[in-house]
Coordinates of C-alpha atoms in Angstrom, one line a residue:
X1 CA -20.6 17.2 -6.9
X2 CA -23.1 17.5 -9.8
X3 CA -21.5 21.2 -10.6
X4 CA -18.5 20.2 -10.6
X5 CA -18.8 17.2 -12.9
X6 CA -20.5 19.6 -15.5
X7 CA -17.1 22.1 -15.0
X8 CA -15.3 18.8 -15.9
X9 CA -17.6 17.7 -18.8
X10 CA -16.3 21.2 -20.5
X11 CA -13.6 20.9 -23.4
X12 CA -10.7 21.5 -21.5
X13 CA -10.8 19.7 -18.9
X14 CA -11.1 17.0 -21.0
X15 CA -7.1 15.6 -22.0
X16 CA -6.6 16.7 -18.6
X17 CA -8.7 14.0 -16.7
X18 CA -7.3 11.9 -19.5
X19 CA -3.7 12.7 -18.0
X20 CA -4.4 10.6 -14.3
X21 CA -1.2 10.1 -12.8
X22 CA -0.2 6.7 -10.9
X23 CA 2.2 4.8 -10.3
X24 CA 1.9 0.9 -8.8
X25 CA 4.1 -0.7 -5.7
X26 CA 3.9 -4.7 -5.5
X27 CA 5.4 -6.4 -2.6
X28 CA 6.2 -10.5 -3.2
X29 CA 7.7 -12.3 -0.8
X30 CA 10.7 -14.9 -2.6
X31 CA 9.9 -18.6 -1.7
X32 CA 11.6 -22.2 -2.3
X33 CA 10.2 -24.8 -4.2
X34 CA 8.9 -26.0 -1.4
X35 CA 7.0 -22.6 -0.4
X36 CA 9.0 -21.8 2.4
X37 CA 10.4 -18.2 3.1
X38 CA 13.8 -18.1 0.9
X39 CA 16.8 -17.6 3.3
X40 CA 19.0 -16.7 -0.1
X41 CA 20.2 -13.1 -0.1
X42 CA 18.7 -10.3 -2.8
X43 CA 20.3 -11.5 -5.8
X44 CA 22.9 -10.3 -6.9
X45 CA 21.5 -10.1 -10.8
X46 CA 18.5 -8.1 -9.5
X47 CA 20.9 -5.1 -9.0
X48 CA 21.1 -3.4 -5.6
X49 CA 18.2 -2.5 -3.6
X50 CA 19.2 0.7 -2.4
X51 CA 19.5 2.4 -5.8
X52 CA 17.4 0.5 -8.5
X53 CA 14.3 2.4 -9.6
X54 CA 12.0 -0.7 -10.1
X55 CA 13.6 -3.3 -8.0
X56 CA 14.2 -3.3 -4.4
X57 CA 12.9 -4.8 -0.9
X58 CA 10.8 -3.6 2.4
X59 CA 11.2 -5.4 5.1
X60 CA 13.2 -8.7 4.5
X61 CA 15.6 -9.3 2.0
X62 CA 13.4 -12.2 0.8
X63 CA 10.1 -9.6 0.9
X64 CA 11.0 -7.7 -3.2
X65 CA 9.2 -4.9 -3.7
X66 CA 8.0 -4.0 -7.8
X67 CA 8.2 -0.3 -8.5
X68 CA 6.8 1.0 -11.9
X69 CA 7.3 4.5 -12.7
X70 CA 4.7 7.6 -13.2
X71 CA 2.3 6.8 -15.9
X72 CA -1.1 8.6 -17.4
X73 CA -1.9 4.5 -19.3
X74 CA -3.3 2.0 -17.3
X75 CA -2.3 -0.5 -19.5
X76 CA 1.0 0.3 -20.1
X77 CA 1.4 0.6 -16.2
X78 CA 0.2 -2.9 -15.9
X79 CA 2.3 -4.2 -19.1
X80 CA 5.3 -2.3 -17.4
X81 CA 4.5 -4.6 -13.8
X82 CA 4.3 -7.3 -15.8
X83 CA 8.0 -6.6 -17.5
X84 CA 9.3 -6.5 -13.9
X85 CA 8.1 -10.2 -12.9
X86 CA 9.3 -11.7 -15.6
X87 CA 12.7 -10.0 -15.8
X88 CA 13.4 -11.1 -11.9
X89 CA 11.8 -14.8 -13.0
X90 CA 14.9 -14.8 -15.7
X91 CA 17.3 -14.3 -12.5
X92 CA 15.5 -16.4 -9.6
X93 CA 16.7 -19.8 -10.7
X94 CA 14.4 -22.4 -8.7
X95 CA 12.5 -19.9 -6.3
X96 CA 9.1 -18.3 -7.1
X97 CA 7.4 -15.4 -5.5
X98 CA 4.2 -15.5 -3.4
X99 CA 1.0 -15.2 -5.0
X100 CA -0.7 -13.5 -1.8
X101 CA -1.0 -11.1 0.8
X102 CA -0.9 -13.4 3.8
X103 CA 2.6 -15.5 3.7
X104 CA 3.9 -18.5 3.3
X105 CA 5.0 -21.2 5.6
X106 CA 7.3 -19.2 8.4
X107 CA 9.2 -20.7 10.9
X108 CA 8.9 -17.7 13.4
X109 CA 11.2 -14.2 13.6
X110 CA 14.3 -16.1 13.8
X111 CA 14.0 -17.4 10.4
X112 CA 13.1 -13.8 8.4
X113 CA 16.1 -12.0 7.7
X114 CA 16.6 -8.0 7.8
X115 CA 17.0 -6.4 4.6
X116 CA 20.6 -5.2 4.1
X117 CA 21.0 -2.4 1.7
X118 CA 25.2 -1.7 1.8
X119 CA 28.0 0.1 4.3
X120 CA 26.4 3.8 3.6
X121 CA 25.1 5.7 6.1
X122 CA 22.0 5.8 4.1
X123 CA 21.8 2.0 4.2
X124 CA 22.6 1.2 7.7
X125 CA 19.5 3.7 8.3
X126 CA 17.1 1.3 6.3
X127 CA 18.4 -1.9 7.3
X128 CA 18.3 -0.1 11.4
X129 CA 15.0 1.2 11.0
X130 CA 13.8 -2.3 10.0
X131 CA 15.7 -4.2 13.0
X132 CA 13.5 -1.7 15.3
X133 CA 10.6 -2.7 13.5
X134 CA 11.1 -6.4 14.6
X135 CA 11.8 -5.4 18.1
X136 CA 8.8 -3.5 18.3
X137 CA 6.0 -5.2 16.3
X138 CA 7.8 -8.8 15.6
X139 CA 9.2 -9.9 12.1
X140 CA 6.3 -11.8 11.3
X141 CA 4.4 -8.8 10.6
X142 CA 6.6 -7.6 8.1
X143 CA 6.0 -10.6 5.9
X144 CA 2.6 -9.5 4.9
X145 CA 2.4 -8.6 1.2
X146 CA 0.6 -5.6 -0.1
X147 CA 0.2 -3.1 -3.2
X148 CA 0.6 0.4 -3.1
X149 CA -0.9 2.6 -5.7
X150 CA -0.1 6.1 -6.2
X151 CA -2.4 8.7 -8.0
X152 CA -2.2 12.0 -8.4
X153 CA -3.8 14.6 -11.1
X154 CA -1.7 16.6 -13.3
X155 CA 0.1 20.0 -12.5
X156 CA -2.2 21.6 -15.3
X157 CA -5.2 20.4 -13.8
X158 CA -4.7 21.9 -10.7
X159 CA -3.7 25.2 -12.3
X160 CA -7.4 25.2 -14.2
X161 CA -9.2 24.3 -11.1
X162 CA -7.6 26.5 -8.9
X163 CA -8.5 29.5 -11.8
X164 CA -11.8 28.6 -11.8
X165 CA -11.8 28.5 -8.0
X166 CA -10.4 32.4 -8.0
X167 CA -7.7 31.6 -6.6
X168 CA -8.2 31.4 -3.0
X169 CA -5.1 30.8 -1.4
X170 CA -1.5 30.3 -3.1
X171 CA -1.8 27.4 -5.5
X172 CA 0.1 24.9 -3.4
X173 CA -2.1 25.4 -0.5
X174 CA -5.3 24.7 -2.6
X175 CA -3.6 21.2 -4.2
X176 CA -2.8 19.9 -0.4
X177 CA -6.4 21.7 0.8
X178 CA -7.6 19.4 -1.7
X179 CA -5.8 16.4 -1.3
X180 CA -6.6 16.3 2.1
X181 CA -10.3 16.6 1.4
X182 CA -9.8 13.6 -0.8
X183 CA -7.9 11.5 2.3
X184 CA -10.4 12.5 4.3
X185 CA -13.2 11.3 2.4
X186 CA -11.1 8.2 1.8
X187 CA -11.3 7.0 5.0
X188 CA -14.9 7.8 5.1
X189 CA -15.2 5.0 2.4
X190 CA -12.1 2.6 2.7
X191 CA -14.0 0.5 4.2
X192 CA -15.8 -0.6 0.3
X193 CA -12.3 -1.3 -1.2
X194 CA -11.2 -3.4 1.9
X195 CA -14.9 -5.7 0.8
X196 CA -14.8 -5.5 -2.3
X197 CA -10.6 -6.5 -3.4
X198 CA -9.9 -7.9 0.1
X199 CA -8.2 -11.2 -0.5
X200 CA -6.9 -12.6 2.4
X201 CA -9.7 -14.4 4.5
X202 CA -7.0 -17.1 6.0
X203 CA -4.0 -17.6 7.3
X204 CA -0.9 -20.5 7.1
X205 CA -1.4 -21.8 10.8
X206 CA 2.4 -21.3 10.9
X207 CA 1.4 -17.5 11.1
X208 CA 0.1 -17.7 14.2
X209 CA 2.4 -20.6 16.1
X210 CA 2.5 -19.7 19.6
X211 CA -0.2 -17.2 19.7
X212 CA -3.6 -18.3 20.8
X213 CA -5.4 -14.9 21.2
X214 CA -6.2 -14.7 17.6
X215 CA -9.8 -15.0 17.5
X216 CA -9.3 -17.1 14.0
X217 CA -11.3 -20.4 13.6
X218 CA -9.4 -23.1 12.0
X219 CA -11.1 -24.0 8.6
X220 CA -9.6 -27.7 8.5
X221 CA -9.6 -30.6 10.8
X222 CA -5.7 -30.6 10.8
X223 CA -5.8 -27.2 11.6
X224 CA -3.0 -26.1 9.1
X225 CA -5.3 -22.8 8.0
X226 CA -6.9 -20.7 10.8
X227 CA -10.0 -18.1 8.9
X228 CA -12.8 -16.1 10.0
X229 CA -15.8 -17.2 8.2
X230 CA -17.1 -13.7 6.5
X231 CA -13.6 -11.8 6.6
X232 CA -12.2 -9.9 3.6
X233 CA -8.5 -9.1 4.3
X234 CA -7.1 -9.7 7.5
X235 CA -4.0 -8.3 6.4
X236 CA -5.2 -4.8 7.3
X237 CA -6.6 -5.9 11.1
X238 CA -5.0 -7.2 14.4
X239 CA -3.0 -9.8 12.7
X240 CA -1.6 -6.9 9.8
X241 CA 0.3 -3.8 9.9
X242 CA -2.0 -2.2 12.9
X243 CA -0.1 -1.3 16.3
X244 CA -1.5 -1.1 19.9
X245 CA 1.1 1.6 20.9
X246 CA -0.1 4.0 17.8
X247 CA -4.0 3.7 18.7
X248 CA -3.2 6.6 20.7
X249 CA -1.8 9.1 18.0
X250 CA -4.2 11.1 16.6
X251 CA -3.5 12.4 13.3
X252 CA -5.7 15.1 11.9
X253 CA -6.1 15.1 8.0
X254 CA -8.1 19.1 8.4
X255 CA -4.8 20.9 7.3
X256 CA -1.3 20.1 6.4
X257 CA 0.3 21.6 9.7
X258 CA -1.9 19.5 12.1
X259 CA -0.6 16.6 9.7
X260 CA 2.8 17.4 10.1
X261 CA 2.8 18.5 13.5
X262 CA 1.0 14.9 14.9
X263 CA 3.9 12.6 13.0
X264 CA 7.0 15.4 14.2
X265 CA 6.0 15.0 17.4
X266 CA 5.8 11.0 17.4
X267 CA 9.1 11.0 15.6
X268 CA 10.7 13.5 18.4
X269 CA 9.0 12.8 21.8
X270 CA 10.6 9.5 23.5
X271 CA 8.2 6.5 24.0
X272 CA 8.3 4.7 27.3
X273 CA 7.5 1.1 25.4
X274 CA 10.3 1.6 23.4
X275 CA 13.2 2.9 25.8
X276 CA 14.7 -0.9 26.9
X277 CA 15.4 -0.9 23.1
X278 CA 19.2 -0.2 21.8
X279 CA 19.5 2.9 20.0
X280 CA 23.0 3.9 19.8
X281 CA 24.4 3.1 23.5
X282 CA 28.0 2.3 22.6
X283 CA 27.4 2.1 19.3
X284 CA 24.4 -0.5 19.5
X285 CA 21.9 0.7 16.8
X286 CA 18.6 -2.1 17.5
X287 CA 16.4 0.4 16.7
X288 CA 16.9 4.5 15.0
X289 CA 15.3 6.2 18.0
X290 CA 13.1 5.8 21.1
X291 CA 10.1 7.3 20.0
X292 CA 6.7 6.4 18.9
X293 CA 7.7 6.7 15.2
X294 CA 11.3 6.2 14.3
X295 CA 10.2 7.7 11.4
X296 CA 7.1 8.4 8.9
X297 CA 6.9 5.1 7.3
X298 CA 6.4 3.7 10.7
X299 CA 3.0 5.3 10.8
X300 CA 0.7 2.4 10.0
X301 CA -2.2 4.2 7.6
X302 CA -4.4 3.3 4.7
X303 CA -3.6 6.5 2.5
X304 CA -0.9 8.8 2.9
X305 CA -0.1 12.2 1.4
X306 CA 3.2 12.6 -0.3
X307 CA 5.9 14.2 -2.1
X308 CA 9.1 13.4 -3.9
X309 CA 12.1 13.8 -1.6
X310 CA 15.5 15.3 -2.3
X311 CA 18.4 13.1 -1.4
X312 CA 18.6 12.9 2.3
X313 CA 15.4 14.5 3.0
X314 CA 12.8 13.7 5.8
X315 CA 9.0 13.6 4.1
X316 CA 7.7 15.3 7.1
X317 CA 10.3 18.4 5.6
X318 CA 9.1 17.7 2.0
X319 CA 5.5 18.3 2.6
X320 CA 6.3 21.5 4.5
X321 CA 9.0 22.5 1.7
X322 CA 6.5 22.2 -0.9
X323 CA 2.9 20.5 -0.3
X324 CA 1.4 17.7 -1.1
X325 CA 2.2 15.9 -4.9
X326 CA -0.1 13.0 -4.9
X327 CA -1.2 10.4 -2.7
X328 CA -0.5 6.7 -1.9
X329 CA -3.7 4.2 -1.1
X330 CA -2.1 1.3 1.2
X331 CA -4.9 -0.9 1.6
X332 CA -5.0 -3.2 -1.4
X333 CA -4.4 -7.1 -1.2
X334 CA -2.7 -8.7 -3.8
X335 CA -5.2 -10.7 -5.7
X336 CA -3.7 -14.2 -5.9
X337 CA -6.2 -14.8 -9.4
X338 CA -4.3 -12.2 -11.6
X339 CA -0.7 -12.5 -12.5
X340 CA 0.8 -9.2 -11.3
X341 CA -2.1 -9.0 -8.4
X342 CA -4.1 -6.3 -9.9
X343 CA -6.0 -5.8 -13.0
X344 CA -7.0 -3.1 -15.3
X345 CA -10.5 -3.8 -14.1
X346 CA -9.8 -2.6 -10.3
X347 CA -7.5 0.6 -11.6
X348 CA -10.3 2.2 -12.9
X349 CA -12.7 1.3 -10.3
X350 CA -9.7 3.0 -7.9
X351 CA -9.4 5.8 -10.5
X352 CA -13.0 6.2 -10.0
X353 CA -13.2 6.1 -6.2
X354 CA -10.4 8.5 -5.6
X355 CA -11.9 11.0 -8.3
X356 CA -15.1 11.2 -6.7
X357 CA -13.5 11.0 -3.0
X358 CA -11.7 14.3 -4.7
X359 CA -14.9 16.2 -5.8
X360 CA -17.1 15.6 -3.2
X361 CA -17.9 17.8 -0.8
X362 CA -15.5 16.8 2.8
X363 CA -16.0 18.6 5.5
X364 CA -13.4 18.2 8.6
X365 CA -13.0 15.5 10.4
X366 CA -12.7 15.2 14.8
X367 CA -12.0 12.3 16.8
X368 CA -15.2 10.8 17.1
X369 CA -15.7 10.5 13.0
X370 CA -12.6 9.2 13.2
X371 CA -13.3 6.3 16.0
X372 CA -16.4 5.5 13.6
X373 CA -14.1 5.2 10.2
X374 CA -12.0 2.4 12.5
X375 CA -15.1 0.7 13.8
X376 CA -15.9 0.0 10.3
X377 CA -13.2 -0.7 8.8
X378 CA -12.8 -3.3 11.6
X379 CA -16.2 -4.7 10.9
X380 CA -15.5 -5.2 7.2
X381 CA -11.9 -6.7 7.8
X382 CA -13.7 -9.3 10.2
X383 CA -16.7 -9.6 9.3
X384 CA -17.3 -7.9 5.9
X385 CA -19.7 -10.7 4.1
X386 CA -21.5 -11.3 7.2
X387 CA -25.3 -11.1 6.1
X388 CA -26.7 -8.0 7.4
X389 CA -23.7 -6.6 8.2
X390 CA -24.0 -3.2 9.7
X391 CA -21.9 -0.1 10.3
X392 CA -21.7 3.4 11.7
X393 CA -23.8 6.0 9.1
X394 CA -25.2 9.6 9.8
X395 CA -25.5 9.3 13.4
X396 CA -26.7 5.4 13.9
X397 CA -26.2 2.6 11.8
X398 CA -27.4 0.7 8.3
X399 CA -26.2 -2.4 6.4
X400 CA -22.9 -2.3 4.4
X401 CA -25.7 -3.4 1.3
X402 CA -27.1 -0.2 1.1
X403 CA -24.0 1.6 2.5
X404 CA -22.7 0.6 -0.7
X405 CA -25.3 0.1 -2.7
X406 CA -25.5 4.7 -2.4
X407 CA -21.5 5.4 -2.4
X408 CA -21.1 3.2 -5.6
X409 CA -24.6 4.6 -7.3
X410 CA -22.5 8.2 -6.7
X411 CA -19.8 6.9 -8.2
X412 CA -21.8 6.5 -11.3
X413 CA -21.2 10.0 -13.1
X414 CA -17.6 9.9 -12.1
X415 CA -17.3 6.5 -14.3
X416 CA -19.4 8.2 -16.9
X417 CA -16.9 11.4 -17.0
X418 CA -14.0 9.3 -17.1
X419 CA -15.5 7.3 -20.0
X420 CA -16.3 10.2 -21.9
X421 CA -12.7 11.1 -21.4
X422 CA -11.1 7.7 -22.4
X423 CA -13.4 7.1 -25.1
X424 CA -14.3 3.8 -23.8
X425 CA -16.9 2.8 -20.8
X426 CA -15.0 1.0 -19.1
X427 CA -14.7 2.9 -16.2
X428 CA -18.8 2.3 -16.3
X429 CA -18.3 -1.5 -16.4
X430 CA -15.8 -1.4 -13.4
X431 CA -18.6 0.3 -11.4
X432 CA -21.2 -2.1 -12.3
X433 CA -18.8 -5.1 -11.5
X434 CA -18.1 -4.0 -8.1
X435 CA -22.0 -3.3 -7.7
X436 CA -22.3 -7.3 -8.7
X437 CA -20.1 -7.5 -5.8
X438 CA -22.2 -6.1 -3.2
X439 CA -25.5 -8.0 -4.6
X440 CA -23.6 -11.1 -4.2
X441 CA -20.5 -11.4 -2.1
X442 CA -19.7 -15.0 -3.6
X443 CA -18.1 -12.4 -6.3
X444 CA -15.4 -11.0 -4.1
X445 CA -12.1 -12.1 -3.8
X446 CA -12.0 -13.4 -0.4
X447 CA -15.1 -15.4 -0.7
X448 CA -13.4 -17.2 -3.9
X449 CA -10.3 -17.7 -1.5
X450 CA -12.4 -19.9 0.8
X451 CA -14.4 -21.5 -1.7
X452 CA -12.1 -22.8 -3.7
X453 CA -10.0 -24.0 -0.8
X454 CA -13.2 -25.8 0.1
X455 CA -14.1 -27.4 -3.2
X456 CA -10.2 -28.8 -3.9
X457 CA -10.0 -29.4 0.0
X458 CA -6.7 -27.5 0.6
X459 CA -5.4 -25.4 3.1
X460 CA -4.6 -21.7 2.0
X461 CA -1.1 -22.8 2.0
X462 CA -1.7 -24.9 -0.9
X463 CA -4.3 -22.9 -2.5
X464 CA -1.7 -20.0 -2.7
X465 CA 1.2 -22.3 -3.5
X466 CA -0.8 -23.7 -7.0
X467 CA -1.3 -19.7 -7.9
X468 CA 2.6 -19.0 -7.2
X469 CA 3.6 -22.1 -9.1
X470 CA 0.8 -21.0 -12.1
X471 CA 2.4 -17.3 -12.2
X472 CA 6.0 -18.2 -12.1
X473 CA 5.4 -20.7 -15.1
X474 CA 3.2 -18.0 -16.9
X475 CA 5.8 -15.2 -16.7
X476 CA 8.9 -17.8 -16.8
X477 CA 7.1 -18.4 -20.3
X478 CA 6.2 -14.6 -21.1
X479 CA 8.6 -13.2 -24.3
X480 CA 10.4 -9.8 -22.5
X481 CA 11.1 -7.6 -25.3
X482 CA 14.7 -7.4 -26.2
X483 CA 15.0 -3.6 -25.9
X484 CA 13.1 -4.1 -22.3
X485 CA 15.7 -6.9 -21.2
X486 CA 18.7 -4.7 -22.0
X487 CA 16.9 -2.1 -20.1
X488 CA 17.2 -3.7 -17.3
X489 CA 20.7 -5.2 -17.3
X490 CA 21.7 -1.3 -17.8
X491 CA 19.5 -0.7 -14.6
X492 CA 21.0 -3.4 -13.0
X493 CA 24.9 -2.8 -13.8
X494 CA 23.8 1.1 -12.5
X495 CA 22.2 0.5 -9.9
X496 CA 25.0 -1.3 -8.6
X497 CA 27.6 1.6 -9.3
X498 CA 25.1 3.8 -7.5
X499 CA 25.4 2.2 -4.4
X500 CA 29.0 2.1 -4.6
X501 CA 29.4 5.8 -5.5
X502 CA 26.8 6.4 -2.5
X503 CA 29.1 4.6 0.1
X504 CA 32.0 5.8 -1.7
X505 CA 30.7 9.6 -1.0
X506 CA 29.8 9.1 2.9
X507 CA 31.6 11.5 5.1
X508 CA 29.9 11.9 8.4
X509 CA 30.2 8.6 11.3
X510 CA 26.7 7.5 11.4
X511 CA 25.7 8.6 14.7
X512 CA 26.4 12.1 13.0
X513 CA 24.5 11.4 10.2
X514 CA 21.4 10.8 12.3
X515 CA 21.5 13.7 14.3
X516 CA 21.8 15.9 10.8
X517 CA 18.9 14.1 9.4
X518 CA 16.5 14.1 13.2
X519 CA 17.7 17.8 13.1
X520 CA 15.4 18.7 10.3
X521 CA 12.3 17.8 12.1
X522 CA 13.4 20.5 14.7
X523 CA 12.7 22.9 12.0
X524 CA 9.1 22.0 11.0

């Protein structure tokens, strides 16, 4: 690590660790005024949601999805975020967007509806895939909220560092060889992001209606929040986007084919659980397929290597076409305390992690390192602020204090490299925040949830209601740029002809269009 921090401390490198790469994914779920899960179709005025490059939807049509495009500024990537929420405020009349991870009230499945993306092939694949999703998992998974953030180092980076390297495989090769030493030294140390930005310590009792094997305590005496005392973001355990039926796929992150190979072979092979399930019997499409995966996105993970696609091409076939092209961390609440979810503050803490989970040494992973990385980042979901908190380290165990007390003390001439860089320190002062964190968890996000539920004696549901209502007044109030407004309305009137000219172009039935795209994991 130390060597190659002084490679990167030479003048050239310089503008190129300057040059970071992201790109930012916010999921908000539309509400009423009342905070209940709107049951209004994706606005019209919002453009369509097949085809617009910043506006769409995941799972419902009430769950929007913010997309901002590549940037090397963190600021402007924030500012650009920003532009979004208050551009979709303009159109959204009385309703407001979700200020957390964990939803609103919900009135069971029946009452989220599928996201519907147009008559194309392409579309009926979406809104298909998402129907199976429901079958198999339940709608009321898919109403958790999350961000995405995507990060990747420029193309002339990797040509210096693989020079310096002397060039020991073709160039490609090295940037996935790399990437994946970076995922796999991610999950080594997800577990500190999940304690220190976890947000999402308690649930709307409406959540869980009709379950009772939740192992949640209720935090009220009406019982309208359920908690766990010391969790951090329940979002990303048993309650979250975690599946029994994929605890058995092992995916190896030691080389690209294993990678591929795993997911192809969930996509391909049929599942038994899945089988009663519709998928194309006379027509009836419930879910895409009777396997594990219906299709890479189904693969519930906290990073994920990836590449640009080409229209109408499987991931799985993009990463063997041409390697991995940056990575996408999956794990981050949305902070209900900042307008947009995130602040510049956590990007270059993340910036920092994922540069030093990039240039430190990571040796391969096997099944049993890999059972350990899910024991703790169980423990820290659960129980993450639990005094004396241990987890698995070097063969036994030590507290998550001094687990993270060493990683972020490693961190520290990462942050000094990227301040050097920047010109400013603070990447530095990110690092020391997040160590303020660990000294005193009454500094992290989820223990703020609970408190402040506790001193204005509210349920979550009202605690995250007051945020919605303070964000949707801040960016209903927020000046958008002219230029940036007009920008939009072309995006929308576009995006719109886009989906038209998409349907418009459609030649094959759909059953046909399936089999073309399933035949291209044949090939891998």
């Amino acid at each position: 690590m130390q060597a190659q921090l002084q490679t990167l401390t030479s003048p050239g490198y310089r503008q190129l660790i300057n040059t970071i790469q992201r790109g930012i994914e916010k999921e908000s779920l539309r509400i009423t005024p009342e905070g209940r899960l709107a049951q209004t179709p994706h606005p019209a005025s919002l453009g369509s949601a097949l085809t617009h490059p910043s506006i769409t939807t995941d799972y419902s049509e009430a769950l929007l999805e913010f997309i901002t495009p590549v940037d090397t500024s963190i600021e402007h990537s924030l500012d650009t975020l920003a532009d979004v929420h208050s551009f979709v405020y303009a159109q959204l009349e009385d309703e407001l967007l979700w200020a957390a991870s964990m939803p609103c009230v919900v009135n069971g499945d029946d009452s989220i509806p599928v996201a519907e993306y147009g008559n194309s092939n392409v579309a009926r694949m979406k809104t298909v895939y998402r129907y199976g999703l429901g079958h198999r998992y339940g709608r009321l998974m898919q109403t958790i909220a999350g961000i995405h953030y995507n990060f990747s180092m420029p193309a002339e980076y990797w040509q210096r560092a693989w020079d310096d390297a002397g060039k020991p495989e073709p160039l490609q090769d090295y940037i996935s060889n790399r990437y994946l030493g970076l995922i796999r030294n991610f999950h080594r140390h997800s577990w500190l992001l999940i304690y220190l930005f976890g947000a999402s310590p308690a649930v709307c009792a409406s959540f869980l209606r009709g379950r009772d094997q939740h192992g949640l305590q209720p935090f009220d005496e009406q019982g309208k929040t359920l908690h766990m005392p010391h969790a951090t973001a329940l979002r990303m355990g048993d309650l979250g986007y975690n599946s029994s039926a994929q605890r058995g796929l092992k995916v190896c992150y030691n080389s690209l084919d294993n990678y591929i190979s795993a997911l192809r072979d969930a996509i391909m092979d049929p599942h038994p659980d899945y089988q009663g399930i519709a998928s194309g019997r006379d027509g009836n499409y419930q879910q895409l397929n009777d396997s594990l995966l219906q299709i890479e996105n189904e693969f519930y993970s906290t990073i994920r290597p990836k590449r640009v696609t080409r229209p109408g091409e499987a991931p799985l076939k993009a990463l063997h076409r041409a390697g991995i092209e940056y990575i996408e961390v999956r794990c981050l609440d949305i902070n209900p305390f900042t307008p947009v979810g995130l602040d510049a503050q956590q990007i270059h803490f993340l910036d920092t992690f994922l540069l030093y989970c990039l240039l430190e040494e990571s040796p391969p992973c096997d099944s049993d390192e890999q059972s350990r990385q899910a024991a703790n980042l169980n423990a820290v979901v659960n129980r993450g602020r639990e005094p004396g908190l241990e987890l698995f380290a070097n063969g036994g165990s030590r507290p998550l204090s001094a687990l993270a007390d060493d990683l972020l003390s490693g961190m520290s001439g990462v942050a000094e490299l990227l301040d050097n860089c920047h010109d400013n320190t603070l990447y530095s002062a990110a690092l020391e925040e997040q160590c303020s964190r660990v000294a005193d968890p009454e500094r992290t996000p989820s223990a703020r949830v609970l408190r402040e539920m506790r001193e204005r004696d509210v349920p979550f549901f009202r605690l995250a209601m007051g945020y919605s209502e303070r964000w949707a007044q801040y960016f209903r109030e927020r000046p958008l740029p002219p230029e940036v407004a007009q920008r939009f309305a072309a995006e929308t009137a576009s995006s719109l002809a886009a989906q038209q000219a998409v349907e418009a172009a459609d030649e094959l039935g759909f059953e046909d269009y399936l089999a073309q795209f399933y035949a291209q994991y044949q090939k891998l």
